[in-house]
Coordinates of C-alpha atoms and ligand atoms in Angstrom, one line a residue:
X7 CA 0.4 -0.2 -0.3
X8 CA 1.6 2.8 -1.0
X9 CA 2.0 5.7 2.1
X10 CA 1.1 8.0 0.0
X11 CA -2.3 8.2 -2.0
X12 CA -3.9 11.0 -4.3
X13 CA -6.4 10.2 -6.6
X14 CA -8.6 13.0 -9.1
X15 CA -7.2 15.4 -6.1
X16 CA -9.2 19.0 -6.4
X17 CA -8.6 21.9 -4.7
X18 CA -10.3 25.6 -6.5
X19 CA -10.2 28.8 -5.1
X20 CA -13.0 31.6 -6.3
X21 CA -11.8 35.3 -7.4
X22 CA -14.5 36.7 -7.9
X23 CA -16.2 35.6 -10.7
X24 CA -12.4 34.0 -11.9
X25 CA -12.4 30.1 -10.2
X26 CA -8.6 29.1 -10.6
X27 CA -7.8 25.0 -10.4
X28 CA -4.7 25.1 -8.1
X29 CA -4.4 21.8 -8.2
X30 CA -6.4 19.9 -10.7
X31 CA -7.5 16.7 -10.0
X32 CA -3.6 15.2 -9.8
X33 CA -3.5 10.7 -9.3
X34 CA -0.3 10.8 -7.6
X35 CA 1.8 7.0 -5.5
X36 CA 3.8 7.1 -3.4
X37 CA 6.7 4.2 -1.4
X38 CA 7.1 4.3 1.8
X39 CA 10.9 5.2 1.7
X40 CA 10.2 7.7 -1.3
X41 CA 11.9 10.7 -1.5
X42 CA 9.2 13.1 -4.1
X43 CA 11.0 16.2 -5.8
X44 CA 7.9 18.8 -6.8
X45 CA 9.3 21.2 -9.2
X46 CA 6.9 23.4 -11.3
X47 CA 6.4 27.4 -12.3
X48 CA 5.4 30.4 -9.8
X49 CA 2.1 29.2 -9.9
X50 CA 2.0 26.5 -10.5
X51 CA 0.3 25.3 -7.5
X52 CA 3.4 22.9 -5.9
X53 CA 2.8 24.0 -2.6
X54 CA -1.1 23.7 -2.3
X55 CA 0.2 19.9 -4.0
X56 CA 2.0 20.0 -0.3
X57 CA -0.7 21.1 2.2
X58 CA -3.6 19.4 0.7
X59 CA -0.5 15.9 0.8
X60 CA -0.1 17.5 5.4
X61 CA -3.6 18.3 5.8
X62 CA -2.5 21.9 6.1
X63 CA -6.0 22.0 3.9
X64 CA -8.4 20.2 2.6
X65 CA -9.9 19.8 -1.0
X66 CA -12.4 20.7 -3.3
X67 CA -13.1 16.9 -4.6
X68 CA -11.3 14.1 -4.9
X69 CA -9.2 11.7 -2.3
X70 CA -5.9 11.8 -0.2
X71 CA -4.6 8.6 1.9
X72 CA -1.9 8.1 4.2
X73 CA -1.7 4.7 5.4
X74 CA -4.6 4.0 3.5
X75 CA -6.9 6.8 5.7
X76 CA -9.0 9.3 3.6
X77 CA -7.8 11.9 4.8
X78 CA -10.1 14.1 3.0
X79 CA -13.7 13.4 5.0
X80 CA -11.9 12.8 8.4
X81 CA -12.7 15.1 11.8
X82 CA -10.2 17.7 12.4
X83 CA -9.6 15.8 15.5
X84 CA -8.8 13.3 13.6
X85 CA -6.6 14.9 11.9
X86 CA -4.3 17.0 13.9
X87 CA -3.3 13.6 14.9
X88 CA -2.7 12.0 11.7
X89 CA -0.5 15.4 11.5
X90 CA 0.9 15.5 15.0
X91 CA 1.9 11.4 14.5
X92 CA 2.6 11.6 10.4
X93 CA 3.2 14.4 9.1
X94 CA 7.3 17.0 10.0
X95 CA 7.3 20.4 8.3
X96 CA 10.3 22.1 6.7
X97 CA 9.5 25.4 5.3
X98 CA 11.3 28.1 3.0
X99 CA 11.2 30.5 5.7
X100 CA 12.2 28.0 8.4
X101 CA 9.1 29.5 11.0
X102 CA 11.2 29.9 14.5
X103 CA 10.7 31.4 17.3
X104 CA 12.3 34.1 17.5
X105 CA 12.1 34.6 21.1
X106 CA 13.0 30.3 22.3
X107 CA 16.1 28.8 21.5
X108 CA 17.3 25.9 18.8
X109 CA 15.9 23.1 22.5
X110 CA 12.9 25.5 23.3
X111 CA 12.2 25.6 19.1
X112 CA 12.3 21.9 18.9
X113 CA 10.5 20.9 22.3
X114 CA 7.8 23.3 21.5
X115 CA 5.9 20.5 19.3
X116 CA 6.8 17.5 21.1
X117 CA 3.4 15.7 21.1
X118 CA 3.8 13.4 24.0
X119 CA 5.7 14.7 26.5
X120 CA 7.4 12.5 29.1
X121 CA 10.7 12.8 31.8
X122 CA 13.1 12.1 28.5
X123 CA 12.9 15.4 26.8
X124 CA 15.9 17.0 27.5
X125 CA 17.0 14.2 25.8
X126 CA 15.0 13.2 23.0
X127 CA 15.6 17.3 22.1
X128 CA 19.4 17.1 22.1
X129 CA 19.7 13.4 20.5
X130 CA 17.8 14.7 17.7
X131 CA 19.8 18.0 17.3
X132 CA 23.2 16.6 17.7
X133 CA 22.0 14.0 14.5
X134 CA 21.7 17.6 13.0
X135 CA 24.8 18.2 13.9
X136 CA 23.9 21.3 16.3
X137 CA 24.6 20.4 19.3
X138 CA 27.1 23.1 20.2
X139 CA 24.6 25.7 19.3
X140 CA 21.2 24.2 21.3
X141 CA 21.2 27.4 23.6
X142 CA 20.9 29.5 20.5
X143 CA 18.7 32.2 19.8
X144 CA 17.9 32.0 16.2
X145 CA 18.9 35.0 15.1
X146 CA 22.3 33.9 16.3
X147 CA 22.9 31.0 13.6
X148 CA 23.3 30.8 10.3
X149 CA 20.7 30.1 7.8
X150 CA 21.6 27.1 7.4
X151 CA 21.2 26.3 10.7
X152 CA 18.2 27.7 11.1
X153 CA 16.7 25.4 9.0
X154 CA 18.7 22.5 10.6
X155 CA 17.3 23.0 13.7
X156 CA 13.4 22.5 11.3
X157 CA 15.1 20.1 10.7
X158 CA 15.5 19.3 14.0
X159 CA 11.8 19.9 14.8
X160 CA 9.9 18.6 11.8
X161 CA 11.8 14.8 13.2
X162 CA 11.0 15.5 17.1
X163 CA 8.1 13.2 16.8
X164 CA 9.4 10.7 14.5
X165 CA 7.0 10.6 11.6
X166 CA 7.3 8.9 8.5
X167 CA 6.9 11.3 6.4
X168 CA 9.3 14.7 5.4
X169 CA 7.3 17.0 4.1
X170 CA 9.5 20.1 2.4
X171 CA 8.3 23.3 1.0
X172 CA 11.5 24.7 -0.9
X173 CA 13.9 24.3 1.9
X174 CA 17.0 25.9 0.2
X175 CA 14.6 28.6 -1.1
X176 CA 16.1 31.3 1.4
X177 CA 19.9 29.5 1.6
X178 CA 23.2 29.8 -0.6
X179 CA 23.6 27.1 -3.5
X180 CA 25.8 24.8 -1.4
X181 CA 23.7 25.5 2.5
X182 CA 21.1 24.5 0.1
X183 CA 23.1 20.5 -0.9
X184 CA 23.9 20.1 2.7
X185 CA 20.5 20.8 3.4
X186 CA 19.6 18.2 0.4
X187 CA 21.3 16.0 1.0
X188 CA 20.7 15.6 5.1
X189 CA 16.8 15.6 3.9
X190 CA 18.2 12.3 1.9
X191 CA 20.1 11.2 4.8
X192 CA 16.1 10.8 6.4
X193 CA 14.9 8.0 3.5
X194 CA 18.3 6.8 3.1
X195 CA 19.5 6.1 7.0
X196 CA 15.9 6.9 8.9
X197 CA 13.6 4.9 6.1
X198 CA 11.4 8.2 5.7
X199 CA 9.3 9.2 3.3
X200 CA 10.2 12.4 2.2
X201 CA 8.7 14.5 -0.3
X202 CA 10.4 18.0 -1.2
X203 CA 9.4 20.8 -3.9
X204 CA 12.8 22.9 -4.8
X205 CA 13.5 24.0 -7.5
X206 CA 17.4 23.1 -7.3
X207 CA 18.4 20.4 -9.8
X208 CA 21.4 18.7 -6.9
X209 CA 17.8 17.2 -5.9
X210 CA 17.5 14.8 -8.3
X211 CA 20.7 13.0 -7.5
X212 CA 18.7 11.2 -5.1
X213 CA 15.5 11.6 -6.1
X214 CA 13.2 8.1 -6.4
X215 CA 10.2 10.0 -8.3
X216 CA 10.6 13.6 -9.6
X217 CA 7.4 15.2 -10.7
X218 CA 6.7 18.4 -12.9
X219 CA 3.3 20.4 -11.8
X220 CA 1.9 23.0 -14.0
X221 CA -1.6 24.6 -14.3
X222 CA -1.8 22.7 -11.1
X223 CA -1.6 18.8 -13.0
X224 CA 0.7 17.0 -12.8
X225 CA 3.6 14.9 -15.3
X226 CA 5.7 12.3 -14.4
X227 CA 9.3 13.1 -15.5
X228 CA 10.6 9.8 -13.1
Ligands
LIG19 N1 -6.0 31.2 -0.3 C1 -6.0 31.2 -1.8 N2 -6.9 31.7 -2.7 C2 -6.6 31.5 -3.8 N3 -5.7 32.0 -4.9 C3 -4.7 30.9 -3.9 C4 -4.5 30.3 -2.8 N4 -3.5 29.6 -2.6 C5 -2.8 29.8 -3.8 N5 -3.6 30.0 -4.8 C6 -3.4 30.5 -6.1 O1 -2.9 29.3 -6.6 C7 -2.5 28.6 -7.3 C8 -1.7 27.8 -7.0 O2 -0.5 28.0 -5.5 P1 0.7 27.8 -4.8 O3 1.4 28.3 -3.7 O4 0.2 26.2 -4.9 O5 1.8 27.9 -6.3 P2 3.4 27.2 -6.5 O6 3.4 26.6 -7.4 O7 4.1 26.7 -4.2 O8 4.1 28.2 -6.3 P3 5.6 29.1 -6.1 O9 6.7 28.5 -6.4 O10 5.7 30.8 -6.5 O11 5.5 29.0 -4.5 C9 -1.8 30.5 -8.4 O12 -2.4 31.4 -8.5 C10 -2.1 30.9 -6.1 O13 -2.8 32.3 -7.0
LIG20 MG1 5.0 27.7 -2.9

C-alpha cells in the first residue's frame, strides 16, 4: 500500500467570478521510503499540493490517502492527530520562534510529553550537528543552522513523512545542497518518506520519483 495516494485530487479557489484550479485532478502514489521531488513554475500549485498531502488544507474534491486513510473526509481532531504523529514540515522561511532557543523550538512541538524530552531534544539536535548551538536564539544562527533546527523540530515526533516546501529557497547554493543531503539521508538512513518542492537540480541525484506540476496538473518525469 502506498504511504501517500492522491486520487483525482483538486483544490479550487474562487476569486471574484474567476475560479483558480490550483490543484487539478492529481493522481499520485508515493511508496514508503520514496524521495519525491516536486518541480514546476511559480503559481503552478506545488505548495497547494503539499498542503493537501500534509493535511494542512482540505481538497475541494477527490481523495488524499495517508497509510490508506482518506484524510479529506476525517474529523478535524483525527486530522490533527495524523499531522502530529505522521508528518514533519519544513518551510522556506524556517518558521522558528525568535524568542526561543534552538532546543526550546524543538521541545515546543513535542506531542507526547515524557521525562526524557530533554534527552530526546539533545539527541535530535546532535543528529543534525547542532549540539553546540542548542542554547542559541535563532538570530544567532546561520540560515543553514536555522533550517537544521527546523528539520530537528520536524523529526522530534518521529514522523513517517517529511514534507519540505522549497527548504533551500533562502540559502546559498552550497548550504542548500547540505540541506538537500540531510533530507536525502532521512530517506536513505532512517527510512523516512520525503517530499521536497524545490528548484534545485541537485535533488535529482537522490530522488526516487520526480513529478512536474503545471497549472495544477502533474506529469511524471521519472
Ligand atoms: N488561498 C488562496 N486563495 C486564492 N488563490 C490561491 C490561494 N492559494 C494559492 N492560490 C493560487 O493557486 C495557484 C497555485 O498556488 P501555489 O502557491 O500552490 O503555487 P506554487 O507552485 O507553490 O508557487 P511558488 O513556486 O510561487 O511557491 C496560484 O495561482 C495561486 O495564486
Ligand atoms: Mg509555493
